[in-house]
XYZ file of C-alpha atoms in Angstrom:
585
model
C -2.739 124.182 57.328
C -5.713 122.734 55.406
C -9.626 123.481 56.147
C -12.161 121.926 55.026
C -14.038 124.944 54.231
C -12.345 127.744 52.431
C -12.277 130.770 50.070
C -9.022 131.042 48.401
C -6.450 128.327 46.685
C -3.716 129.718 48.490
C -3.276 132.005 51.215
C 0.238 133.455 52.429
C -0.197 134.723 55.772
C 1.981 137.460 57.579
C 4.830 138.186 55.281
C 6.863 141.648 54.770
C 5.621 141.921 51.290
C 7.949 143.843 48.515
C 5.211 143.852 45.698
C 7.955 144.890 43.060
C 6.761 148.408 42.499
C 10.083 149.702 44.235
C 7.713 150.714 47.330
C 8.835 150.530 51.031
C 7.971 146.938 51.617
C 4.304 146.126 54.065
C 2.760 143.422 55.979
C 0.095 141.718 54.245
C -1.509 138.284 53.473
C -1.597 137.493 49.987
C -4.935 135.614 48.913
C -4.526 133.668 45.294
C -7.196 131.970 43.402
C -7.416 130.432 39.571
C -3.668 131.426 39.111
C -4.869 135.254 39.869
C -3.905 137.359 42.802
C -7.221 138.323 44.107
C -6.430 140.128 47.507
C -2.967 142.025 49.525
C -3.892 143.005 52.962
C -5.661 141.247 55.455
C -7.308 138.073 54.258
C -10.046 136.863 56.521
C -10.622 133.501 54.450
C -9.230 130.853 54.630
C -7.003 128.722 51.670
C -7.049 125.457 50.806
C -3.055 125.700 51.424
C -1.843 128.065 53.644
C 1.538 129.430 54.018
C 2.955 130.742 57.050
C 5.343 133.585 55.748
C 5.890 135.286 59.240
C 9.472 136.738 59.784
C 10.052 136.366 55.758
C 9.925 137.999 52.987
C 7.392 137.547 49.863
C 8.148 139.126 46.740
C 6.767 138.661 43.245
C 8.401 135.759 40.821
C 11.615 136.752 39.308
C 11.916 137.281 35.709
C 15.431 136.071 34.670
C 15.653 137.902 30.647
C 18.710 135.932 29.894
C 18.801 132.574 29.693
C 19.769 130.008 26.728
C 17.765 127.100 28.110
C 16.744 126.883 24.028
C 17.114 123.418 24.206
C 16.971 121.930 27.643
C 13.413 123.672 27.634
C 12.306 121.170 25.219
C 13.338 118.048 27.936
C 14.009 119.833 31.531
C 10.397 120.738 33.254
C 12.423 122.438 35.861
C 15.387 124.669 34.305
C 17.761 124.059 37.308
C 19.464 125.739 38.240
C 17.663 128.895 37.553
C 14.456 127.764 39.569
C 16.856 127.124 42.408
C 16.668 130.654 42.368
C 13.234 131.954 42.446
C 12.714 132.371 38.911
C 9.660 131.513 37.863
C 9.873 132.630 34.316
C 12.701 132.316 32.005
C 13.414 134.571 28.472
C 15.385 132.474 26.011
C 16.884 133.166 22.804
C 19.360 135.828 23.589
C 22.589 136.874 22.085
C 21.801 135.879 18.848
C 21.954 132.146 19.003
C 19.183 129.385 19.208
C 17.466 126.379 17.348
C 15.167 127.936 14.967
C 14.753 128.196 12.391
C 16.656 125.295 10.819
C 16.864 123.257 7.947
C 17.693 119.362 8.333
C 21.356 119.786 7.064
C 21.593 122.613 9.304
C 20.940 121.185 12.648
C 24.998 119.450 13.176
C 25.977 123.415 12.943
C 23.351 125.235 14.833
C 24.648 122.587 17.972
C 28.099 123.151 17.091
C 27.653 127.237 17.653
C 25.518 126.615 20.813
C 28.423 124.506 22.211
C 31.238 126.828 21.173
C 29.381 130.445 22.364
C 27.332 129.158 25.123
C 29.696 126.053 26.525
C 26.917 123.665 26.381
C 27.438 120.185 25.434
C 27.327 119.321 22.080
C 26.691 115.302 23.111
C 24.062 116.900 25.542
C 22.176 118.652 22.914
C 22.537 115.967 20.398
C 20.995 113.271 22.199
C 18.426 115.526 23.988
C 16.627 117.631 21.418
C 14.282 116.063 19.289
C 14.586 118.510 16.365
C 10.861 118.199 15.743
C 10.563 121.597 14.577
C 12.098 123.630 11.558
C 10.055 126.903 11.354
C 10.451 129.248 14.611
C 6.467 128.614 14.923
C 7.103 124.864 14.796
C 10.101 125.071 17.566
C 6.931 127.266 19.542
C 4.652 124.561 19.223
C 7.539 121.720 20.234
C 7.978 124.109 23.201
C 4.536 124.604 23.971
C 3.891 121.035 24.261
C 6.899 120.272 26.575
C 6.265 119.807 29.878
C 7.010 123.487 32.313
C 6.961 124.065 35.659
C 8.029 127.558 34.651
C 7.050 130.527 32.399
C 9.523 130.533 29.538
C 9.445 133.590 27.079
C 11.695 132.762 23.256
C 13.241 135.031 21.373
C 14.234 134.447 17.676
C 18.112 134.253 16.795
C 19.635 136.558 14.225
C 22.719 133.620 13.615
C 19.557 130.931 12.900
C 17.999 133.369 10.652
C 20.453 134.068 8.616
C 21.892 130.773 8.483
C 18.309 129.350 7.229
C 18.223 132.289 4.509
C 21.815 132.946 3.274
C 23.341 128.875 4.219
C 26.801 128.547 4.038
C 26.864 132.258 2.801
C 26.410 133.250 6.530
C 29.065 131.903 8.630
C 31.317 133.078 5.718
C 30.250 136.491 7.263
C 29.126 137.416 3.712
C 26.998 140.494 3.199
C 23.404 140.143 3.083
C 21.789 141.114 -0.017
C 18.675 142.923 -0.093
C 16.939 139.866 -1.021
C 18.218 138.302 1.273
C 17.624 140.972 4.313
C 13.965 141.245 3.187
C 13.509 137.413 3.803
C 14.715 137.475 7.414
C 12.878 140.244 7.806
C 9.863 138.271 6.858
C 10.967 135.479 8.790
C 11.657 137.665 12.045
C 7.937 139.250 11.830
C 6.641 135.826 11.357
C 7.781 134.610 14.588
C 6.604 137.634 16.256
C 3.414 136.725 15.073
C 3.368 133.526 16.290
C 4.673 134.726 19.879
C 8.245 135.395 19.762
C 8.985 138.327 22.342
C 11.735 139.512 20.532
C 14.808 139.258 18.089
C 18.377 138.999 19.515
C 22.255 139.135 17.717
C 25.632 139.025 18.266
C 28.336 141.322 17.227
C 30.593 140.490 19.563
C 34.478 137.984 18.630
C 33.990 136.109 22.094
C 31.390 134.398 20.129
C 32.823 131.254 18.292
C 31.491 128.329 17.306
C 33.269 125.065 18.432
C 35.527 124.946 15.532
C 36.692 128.087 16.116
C 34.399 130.167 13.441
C 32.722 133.349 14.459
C 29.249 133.781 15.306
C 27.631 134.596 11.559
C 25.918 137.995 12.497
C 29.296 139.490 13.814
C 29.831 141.619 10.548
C 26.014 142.140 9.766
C 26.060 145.262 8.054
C 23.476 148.667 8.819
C 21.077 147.884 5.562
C 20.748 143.673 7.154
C 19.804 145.049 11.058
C 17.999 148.211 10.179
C 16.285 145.998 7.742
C 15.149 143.795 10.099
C 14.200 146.817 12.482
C 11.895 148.459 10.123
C 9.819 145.392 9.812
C 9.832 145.008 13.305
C 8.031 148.539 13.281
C 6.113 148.175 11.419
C 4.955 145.091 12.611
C 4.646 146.788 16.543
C 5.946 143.999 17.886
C 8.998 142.533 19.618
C 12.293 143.656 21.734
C 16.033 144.045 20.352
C 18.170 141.957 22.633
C 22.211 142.279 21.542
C 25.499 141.879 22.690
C 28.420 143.705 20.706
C 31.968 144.753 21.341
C 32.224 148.333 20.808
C 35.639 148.902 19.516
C 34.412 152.069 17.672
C 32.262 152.626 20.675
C 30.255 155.557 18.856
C 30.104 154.117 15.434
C 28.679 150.891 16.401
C 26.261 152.655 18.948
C 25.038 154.947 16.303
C 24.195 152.208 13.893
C 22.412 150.043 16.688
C 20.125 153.131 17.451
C 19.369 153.548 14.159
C 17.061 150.214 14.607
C 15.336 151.973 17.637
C 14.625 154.931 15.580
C 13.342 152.709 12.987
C 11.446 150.584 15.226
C 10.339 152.298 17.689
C 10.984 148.890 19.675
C 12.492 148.721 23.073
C 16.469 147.578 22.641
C 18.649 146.356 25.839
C 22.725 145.654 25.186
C 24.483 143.823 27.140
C 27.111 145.953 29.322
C 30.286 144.530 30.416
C 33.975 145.507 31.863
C 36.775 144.103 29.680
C 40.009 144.739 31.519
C 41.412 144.858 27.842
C 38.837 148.392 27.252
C 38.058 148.761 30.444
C 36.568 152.487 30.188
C 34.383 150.998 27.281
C 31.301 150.167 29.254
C 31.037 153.386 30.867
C 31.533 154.674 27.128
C 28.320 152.805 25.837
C 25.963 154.491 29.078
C 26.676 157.563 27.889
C 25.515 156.545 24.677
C 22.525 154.765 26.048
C 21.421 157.608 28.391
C 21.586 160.058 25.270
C 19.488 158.236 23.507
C 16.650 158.346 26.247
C 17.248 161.958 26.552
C 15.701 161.730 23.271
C 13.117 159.325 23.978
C 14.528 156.539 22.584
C 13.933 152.793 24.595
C 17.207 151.516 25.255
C 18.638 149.995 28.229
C 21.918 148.578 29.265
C 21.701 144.946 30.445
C 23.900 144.525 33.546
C 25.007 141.827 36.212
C 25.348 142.044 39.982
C 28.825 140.859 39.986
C 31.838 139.683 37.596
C 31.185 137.261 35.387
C 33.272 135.060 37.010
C 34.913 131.706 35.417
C 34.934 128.422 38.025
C 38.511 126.661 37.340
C 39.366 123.544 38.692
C 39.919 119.975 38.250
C 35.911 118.990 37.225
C 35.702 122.179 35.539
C 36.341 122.920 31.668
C 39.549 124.772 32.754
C 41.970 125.166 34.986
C 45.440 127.269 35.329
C 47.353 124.382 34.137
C 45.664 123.583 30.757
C 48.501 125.009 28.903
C 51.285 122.973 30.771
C 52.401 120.060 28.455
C 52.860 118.220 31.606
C 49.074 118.715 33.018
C 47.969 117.559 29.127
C 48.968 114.477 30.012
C 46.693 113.954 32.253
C 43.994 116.859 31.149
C 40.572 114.634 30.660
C 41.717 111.699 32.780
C 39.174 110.033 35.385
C 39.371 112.379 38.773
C 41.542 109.820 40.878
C 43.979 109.540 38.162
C 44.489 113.149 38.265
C 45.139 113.624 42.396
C 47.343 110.567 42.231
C 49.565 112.042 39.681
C 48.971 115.556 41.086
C 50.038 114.900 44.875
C 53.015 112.605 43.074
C 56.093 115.082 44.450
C 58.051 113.993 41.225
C 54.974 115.415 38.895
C 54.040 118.043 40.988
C 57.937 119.481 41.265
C 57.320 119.325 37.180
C 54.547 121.219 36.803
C 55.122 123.718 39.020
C 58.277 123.988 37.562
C 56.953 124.544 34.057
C 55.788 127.198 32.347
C 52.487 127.336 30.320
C 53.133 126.856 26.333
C 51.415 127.667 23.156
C 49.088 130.101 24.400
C 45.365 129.710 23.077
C 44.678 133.763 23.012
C 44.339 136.206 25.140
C 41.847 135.006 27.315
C 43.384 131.310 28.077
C 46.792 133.094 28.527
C 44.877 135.327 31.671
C 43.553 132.221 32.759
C 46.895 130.747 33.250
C 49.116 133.497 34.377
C 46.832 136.272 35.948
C 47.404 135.426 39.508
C 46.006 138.574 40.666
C 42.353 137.921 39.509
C 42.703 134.193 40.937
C 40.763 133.353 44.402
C 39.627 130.622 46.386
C 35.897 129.833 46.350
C 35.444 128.348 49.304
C 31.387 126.692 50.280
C 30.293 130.248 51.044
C 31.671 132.246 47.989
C 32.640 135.393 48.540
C 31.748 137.050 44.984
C 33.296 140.778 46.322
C 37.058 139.240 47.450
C 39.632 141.780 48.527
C 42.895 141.804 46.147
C 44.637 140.901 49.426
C 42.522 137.375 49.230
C 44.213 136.295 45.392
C 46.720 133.986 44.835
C 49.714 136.764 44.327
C 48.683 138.620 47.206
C 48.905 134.725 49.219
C 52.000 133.958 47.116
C 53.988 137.042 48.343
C 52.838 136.883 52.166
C 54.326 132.562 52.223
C 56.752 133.295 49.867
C 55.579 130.376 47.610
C 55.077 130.480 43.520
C 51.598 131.562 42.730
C 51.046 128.238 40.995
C 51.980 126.604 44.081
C 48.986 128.377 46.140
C 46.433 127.255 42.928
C 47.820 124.064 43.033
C 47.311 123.488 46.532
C 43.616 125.474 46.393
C 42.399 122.944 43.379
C 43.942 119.590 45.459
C 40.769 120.926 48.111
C 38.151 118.912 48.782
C 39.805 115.802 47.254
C 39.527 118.168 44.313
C 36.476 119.169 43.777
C 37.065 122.653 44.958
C 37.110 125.541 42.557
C 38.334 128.654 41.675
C 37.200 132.087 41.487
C 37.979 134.119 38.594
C 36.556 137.096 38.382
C 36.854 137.833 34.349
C 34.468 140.539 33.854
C 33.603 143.960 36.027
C 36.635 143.395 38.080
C 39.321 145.689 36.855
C 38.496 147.920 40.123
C 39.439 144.406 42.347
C 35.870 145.426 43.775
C 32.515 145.628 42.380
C 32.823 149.142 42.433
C 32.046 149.736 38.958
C 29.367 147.106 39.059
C 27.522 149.621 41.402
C 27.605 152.012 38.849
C 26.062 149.930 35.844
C 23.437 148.739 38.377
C 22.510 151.605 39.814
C 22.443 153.658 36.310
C 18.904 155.325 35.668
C 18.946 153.264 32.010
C 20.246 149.896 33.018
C 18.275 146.409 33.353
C 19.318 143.150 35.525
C 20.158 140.495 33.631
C 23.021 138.304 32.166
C 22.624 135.547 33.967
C 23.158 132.736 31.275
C 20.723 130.188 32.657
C 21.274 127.092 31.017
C 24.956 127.957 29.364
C 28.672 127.912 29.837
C 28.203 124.433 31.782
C 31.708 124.265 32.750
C 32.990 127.556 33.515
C 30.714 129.940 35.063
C 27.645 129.478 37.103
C 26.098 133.044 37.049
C 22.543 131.583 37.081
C 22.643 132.810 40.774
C 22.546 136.464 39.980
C 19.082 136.852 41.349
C 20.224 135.303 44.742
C 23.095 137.423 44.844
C 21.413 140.650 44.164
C 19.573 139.882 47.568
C 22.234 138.569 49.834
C 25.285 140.490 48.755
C 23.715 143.899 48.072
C 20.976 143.876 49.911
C 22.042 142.354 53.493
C 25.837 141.438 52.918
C 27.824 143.482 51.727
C 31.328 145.227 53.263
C 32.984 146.188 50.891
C 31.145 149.576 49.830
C 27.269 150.281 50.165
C 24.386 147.996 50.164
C 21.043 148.858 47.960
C 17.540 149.332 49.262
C 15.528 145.680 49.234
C 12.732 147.040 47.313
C 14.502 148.371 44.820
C 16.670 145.313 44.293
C 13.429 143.382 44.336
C 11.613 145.727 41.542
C 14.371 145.284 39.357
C 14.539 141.421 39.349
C 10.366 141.661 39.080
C 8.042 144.637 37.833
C 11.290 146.296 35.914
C 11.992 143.188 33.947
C 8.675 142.425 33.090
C 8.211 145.760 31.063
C 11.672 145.012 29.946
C 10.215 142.365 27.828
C 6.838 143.633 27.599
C 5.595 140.776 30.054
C 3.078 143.284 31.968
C 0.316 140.401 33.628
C 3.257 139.250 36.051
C 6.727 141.087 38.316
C 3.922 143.103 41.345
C 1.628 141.544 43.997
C -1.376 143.112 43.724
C -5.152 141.841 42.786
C -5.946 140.952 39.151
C -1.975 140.617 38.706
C -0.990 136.539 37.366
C 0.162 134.785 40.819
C 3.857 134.219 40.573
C 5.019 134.292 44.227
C 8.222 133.957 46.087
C 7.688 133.140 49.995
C 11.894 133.934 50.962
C 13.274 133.261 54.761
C 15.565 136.258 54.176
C 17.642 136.036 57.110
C 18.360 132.129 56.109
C 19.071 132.857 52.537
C 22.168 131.567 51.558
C 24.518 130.268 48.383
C 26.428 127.616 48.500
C 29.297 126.762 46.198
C 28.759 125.603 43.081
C 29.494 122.104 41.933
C 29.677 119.913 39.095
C 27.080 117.154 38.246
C 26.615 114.876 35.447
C 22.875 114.871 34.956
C 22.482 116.376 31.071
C 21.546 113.446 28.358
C 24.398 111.751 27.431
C 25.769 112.426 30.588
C 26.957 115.868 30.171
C 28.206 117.864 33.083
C 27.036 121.262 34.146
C 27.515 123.268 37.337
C 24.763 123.519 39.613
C 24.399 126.035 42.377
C 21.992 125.427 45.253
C 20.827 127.628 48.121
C 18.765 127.842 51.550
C 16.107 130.115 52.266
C 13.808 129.895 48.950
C 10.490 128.597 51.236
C 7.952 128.180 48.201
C 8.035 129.874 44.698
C 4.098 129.931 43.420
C 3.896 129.711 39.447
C 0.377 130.520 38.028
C -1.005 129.667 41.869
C 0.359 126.560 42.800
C 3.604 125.701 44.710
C 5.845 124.405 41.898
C 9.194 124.887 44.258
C 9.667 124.632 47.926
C 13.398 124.922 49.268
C 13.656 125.444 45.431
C 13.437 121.492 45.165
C 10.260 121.083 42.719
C 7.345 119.768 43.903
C 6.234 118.203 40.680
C 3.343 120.786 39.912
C 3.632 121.861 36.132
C 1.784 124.823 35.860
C 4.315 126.749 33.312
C 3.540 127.637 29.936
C 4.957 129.271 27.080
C 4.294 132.832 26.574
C 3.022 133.972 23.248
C 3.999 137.403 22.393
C 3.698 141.247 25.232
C 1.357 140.586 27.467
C -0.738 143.355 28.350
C -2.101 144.621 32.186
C -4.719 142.126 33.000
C -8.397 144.046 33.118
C -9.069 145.231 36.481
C -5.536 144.481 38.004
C -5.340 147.381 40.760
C -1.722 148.635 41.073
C -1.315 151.757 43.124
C 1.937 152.242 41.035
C -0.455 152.901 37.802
C-alpha cells in the first residue's frame, strides 16, 4: 500500500478507465498529485496511497446539476445521500427556490416554500440553518465557510429574488414593474459576480408552498424574465435553470427562448411525462432541438427513470391517507399503527372503505391508481412489468387491490414501501425515458438531492444510470458505459460551465470514482431520522462505490466518508485548467 519513498499522492493502479469523454473505455493507472491529475497510462512511481482498481471501473466524479441541498449545505459536510452515490460535486439552487436573498421578516416564508415544493422539513430547516446571511454574496460566504467534503456549485432563486424586491407583492403573483424587474436584474448579476453559476425559476402549479400558495414566479410575465436575461448578457455570465408546465407548449417555449436569444446564456428545462399531457414532453424536444438548429444553447434536463413516489407506513403517504378510518391513526407511533392495522375488525373497515374528500388530482392517483402501484422489494426493480402492479396481482388472487397494498405495506413489520412510478411511466416501461435520454439536446439530471424527504428518493439516479442501463436491463436495450459515464461527468460539467473537472486526464482537477462494477448494487431505500430536530428523510445506500477522490484525497470509500474535507464552494464557470491535455480538445 504505502512506501516510504514516492512520487505521487495517490496512485490508482490497473483500472478500466472511462475518462468521461464518451471514448471506448482503457486500462490505465491514474497518478494524482496537489488535487491535479498529473498522469493516465502507466505510472512507474509510486503513491503515498495506492489503490488497487483491478477488475473495476474508474471514472471521473459525477456532477449531480440538481440538487436543493440549499440548506443542509450550510450543516451536512457530507450531502448523503447524494455522496452515497459518487457525486463529488453538487449544483444547488434549482427550480427557482432557495435561501437568498432574504430579509429578516422573510425567512418564516422562504422555509415554508422550501417545505411545501421540495418536501423538506420545515422543523429541519428551522432549527438547522443559521440564517447568517441576507445578501446572495453573504449566503456564499456562510457557504464557503461551512465545512465540505464535496464540490457544491449555487444558483440564485428567481422566488427569493422577487420576494426580497416586490415582498408580499410576489406571492400575490403580482406583475413586476419595470422598477421592479430592473432591481432583480441587478440583484441576479450581483450574485453572478460574486460566484453564482446561474439563475433558476419555476413556472410550474406542482409548486406550492406549505400553505397551499403557489410558487411566486409561476405567472412572471416576458418583460420580468427577459429582463433578467438581458442583464445576464450582458453581464456574460451564468446558466438558466427552469422548470415549467407547458400547457401552451409553444407559447411558453417561445417566450423562454426569448431569454436565450437575449442572453446568449446556456438554458436547460426540466423534461417530464405527465400521464395527464402525456405527449407534452416530446412536444417541448421539438422545441428544444429547433432552437439548436439555430444555434441557440438549450437543453432538456432528463432522468433515468420515473420519478417515482415511496408510499408506505414511515413515508409521507400512503394509499390510505384519504380513508377517514386510516386518519385515525395517520401520524401515530409505528406499533400503534400494525396493531390496529393487523386488527381483523379495523382492517375489514378499511378495506371496506372508500377514500373521501379527495386532495386533487395527484392524491386521488395516489389512492386509487392501482395500476401504477408496485412492490419495492430490497433490490428495486425501477423498470417493473404492468403484470408486477397491484391490479395486475389483484385480478390473478382475486383479492381487492387495496387488499394486495395493504398486505405489501404490513412487510417488513412495515417498513416496506411502495413503488409508484408518477412520472415517465405512461408507457408501463421506461420506454419513453430512452427517448429523452438518448435525445441529441438532453442533459442528466433531476435528481433532487436533498428534497422531497418523504416521498421520493431519486438521489440515486447516477447509480441507476449504471446498473439498470448500462449492465441490467431486460426490458428493452441497454446504453454504451462510456456514454452513460460522459453524461453523468464531462457533459454536465459544460452543462454548468464547470470545465476544470467531469475527464481523467493530466492538468484536469482530481475528482475520481474507483467503482467495483460487477458488485454495484442499490438497495432499498429507507427512512431515518437524522435531520435537526429530528426530521426524517429517506436514505438510499449501495455496494460497489470503492473510493470517490475529491480534489485528491479519498473523501468516500464504500461511499461511507472518511472524514477528509477537501470540498469547496465554486465561485462562478470555471475555465480548462492551463496545460490540461484532453485528446477530446
Amino acid at each position: 500500500m504505502s512506501s516510504t519513498t514516492h512520487q505521487h499522492d495517490i496512485v490508482i493502479r490497473g483500472g478500466t478507465v472511462y475518462d468521461g469523454t464518451g471514448a471506448a473505455p482503457f486500462a490505465a493507472d491514474i497518478a494524482i498529485d496537489n488535487g491535479v491529475i498529473v498522469a493516465v497510462g502507466k505510472v512507474s512511481g509510486a503513491g503515498a496511497e495506492e489503490i488497487d482498481a483491478r477488475g473495476q471501473i474508474v471514472t471521473p466524479g459525477f456532477i449531480d446539476v440538481h440538487t436543493h441541498y440549499d440548506g443542509q449545505v450550510t450543516w451536512d459536510p457530507f450531502l448523503q445521500p447524494s455522496t452515497f452515490h459518487g457525486v463529488t460535486t453538487a449544483v444547488m439552487g434549482n427550480c427557482g427556490v432557495g435561501f437568498a436573498p432574504c430579509k429578516p421578516e422573510q425567512r418564516e416564508w422562504l422555509l415554508g416554500l422550501m417545505e411545501g415544493v421540495e418536501d423538506i422539513p420545515g422543523t429541519a430547516l428551522a432549527e438547522g440553518i443559521k440564517w447568517n446571511w441576507e445578501s446572495f454574496a453573504e449566503y456564499m460566504d456562510a457557504v464557503a465557510a461551512s465545512p465540505l467534503a464535496v464540490d457544491v456549485g449555487l444558483q440564485i432563486p428567481h422566488a427569493a429574488v422577487r420576494a426580497y424586491v416586490m415582498g408580499e407583492r410576489a406571492p400575490a403573483l403580482e406583475a413586476a414593474t419595470e422598477a421592479d424587474t430592473a432591481e432583480m436584474a441587478r440583484l441576479v448579476v450581483e450574485a453572478l459576480e460574486a460566484g453564482a453559476l446561474g439563475f433558476s425559476t419555476s413556472r410550474t402549479v406542482k409548486h406550492k408552498d406549505v400553505k397551499g400558495g403557489s410558487t411566486p414566479t409561476l405567472k412572471a410575465e416576458a418583460m420580468e424574465l427577459h429582463g433578467i436575461a438581458r442583464a445576464m448578457g450582458k453581464s456574460g455570465k451564468g446558466v438558466l435553470q427552469l422548470i415549467a408546465d407547458f400547457k401552451d407548449t409553444d407559447a411558453e417555449f417561445a417566450m423562454l427562448r426569448g431569454m436565450v436569444e437575449l442572453s446568449g446564456r446556456p438554458m436547460s428545462i426540466t423534461i417530464e411525462q405527465d400521464d395527464r399531457w402525456p405527449d407534452v414532453w416530446a412536444r417541448v424536444l421539438e422545441n428544444i432541438a429547433q432552437a439548436n438548429a439555430a444555434g441557440l444553447p438549450i437543453k432538456g434536463q432528463v432522468p433515468p427513470r420515473a420519478t417515482g413516489l415511496l408510499l408506505g407506513l414511515t413515508a409521507s403517504l400512503n394509499p390510505f391517507v384519504m380513508h377517514q378510518t386510516f386518519r385515525q391513526i395517520w401520524g401515530a407511533p409505528l406499533e400503534q399503527q400494525l396493531k390496529a392495522l393487523r386488527d381483523p375488525e379495523f382492517r375489514a373497515k378499511l378495506l371496506a372503505e372508500e377514500p373521501a374528500y379527495p386532495a386533487g388530482e395527484i392524491i386521488e392517483m395516489l389512492c386509487t391508481a392501482y395500476h401504477k402501484m408496485f412492490a419495492l422489494g430490497e433490490r428495486p426493480d425501477y423498470e417493473p412489468a404492468p403484470e408486477q402492479s397491484a391490479k395486475a396481482v389483484a385480478e390473478r388472487t382475486g383479492k381487492h387491490p387495496r387488499e394486495v397494498v395493504l398486505d405489501w405495506m404490513l412487510e417488513r413489520d412495515g417498513k416496506a414501501l411502495l413503488y409508484f412510478p408518477l412520472m415517465n411511466y405512461h408507457c408501463g416501461s421506461l420506454a419513453d425515458v430512452e427517448k429523452m435520454l438518448t435525445h441529441p439536446n438532453t442533459a442528466f439530471g433531476l435528481s433532487d438531492g436533498g428534497a422531497h424527504c418523504g416521498i421520493i428518493c431519486d438521489v440515486s439516479f447516477p447509480t441507476t444510470l449504471l446498473t439498470h442501463w448500462g449492465r441490467d436491463r431486460t426490458r428493452g436495450r441497454k446504453l454504451p458505459l462510456e456514454w452513460l459515464v460522459h453524461g453523468l461527468t464531462g457533459r454536465n460539467a459544460d452543462l454548468v460551465g464547470l470545465h476544470d473537472r467531469g475527464i481523467l486526464a493530466p492538468g484536469m482537477k482530481a475528482d475520481v470514482n474507483v467503482i467495483d462494477f460487477d458488485r454495484l448494487t442499490l438497495h432499498s431505500p429507507h427512512i431515518v431520522n437524522d435531520l435537526p430536530a429530528g426530521g426524517k428523510r429517506l436514505i438510499q445506500k449501495t455496494d460497489g462505490y470503492t473510493a470517490s477522490i475529491v480534489s485528491g484525497a479519498v473523501a468516500f470509500r464504500n461511499g461511507e466518508p472518511t472524514g477528509v474535507l477537501g470540498g469547496r464552494l465554486i465561485r462562478g464557470a470555471q475555465g480548462r485548467p492551463a496545460g490540461a491535455r484532453i485528446a477530446a480538445d
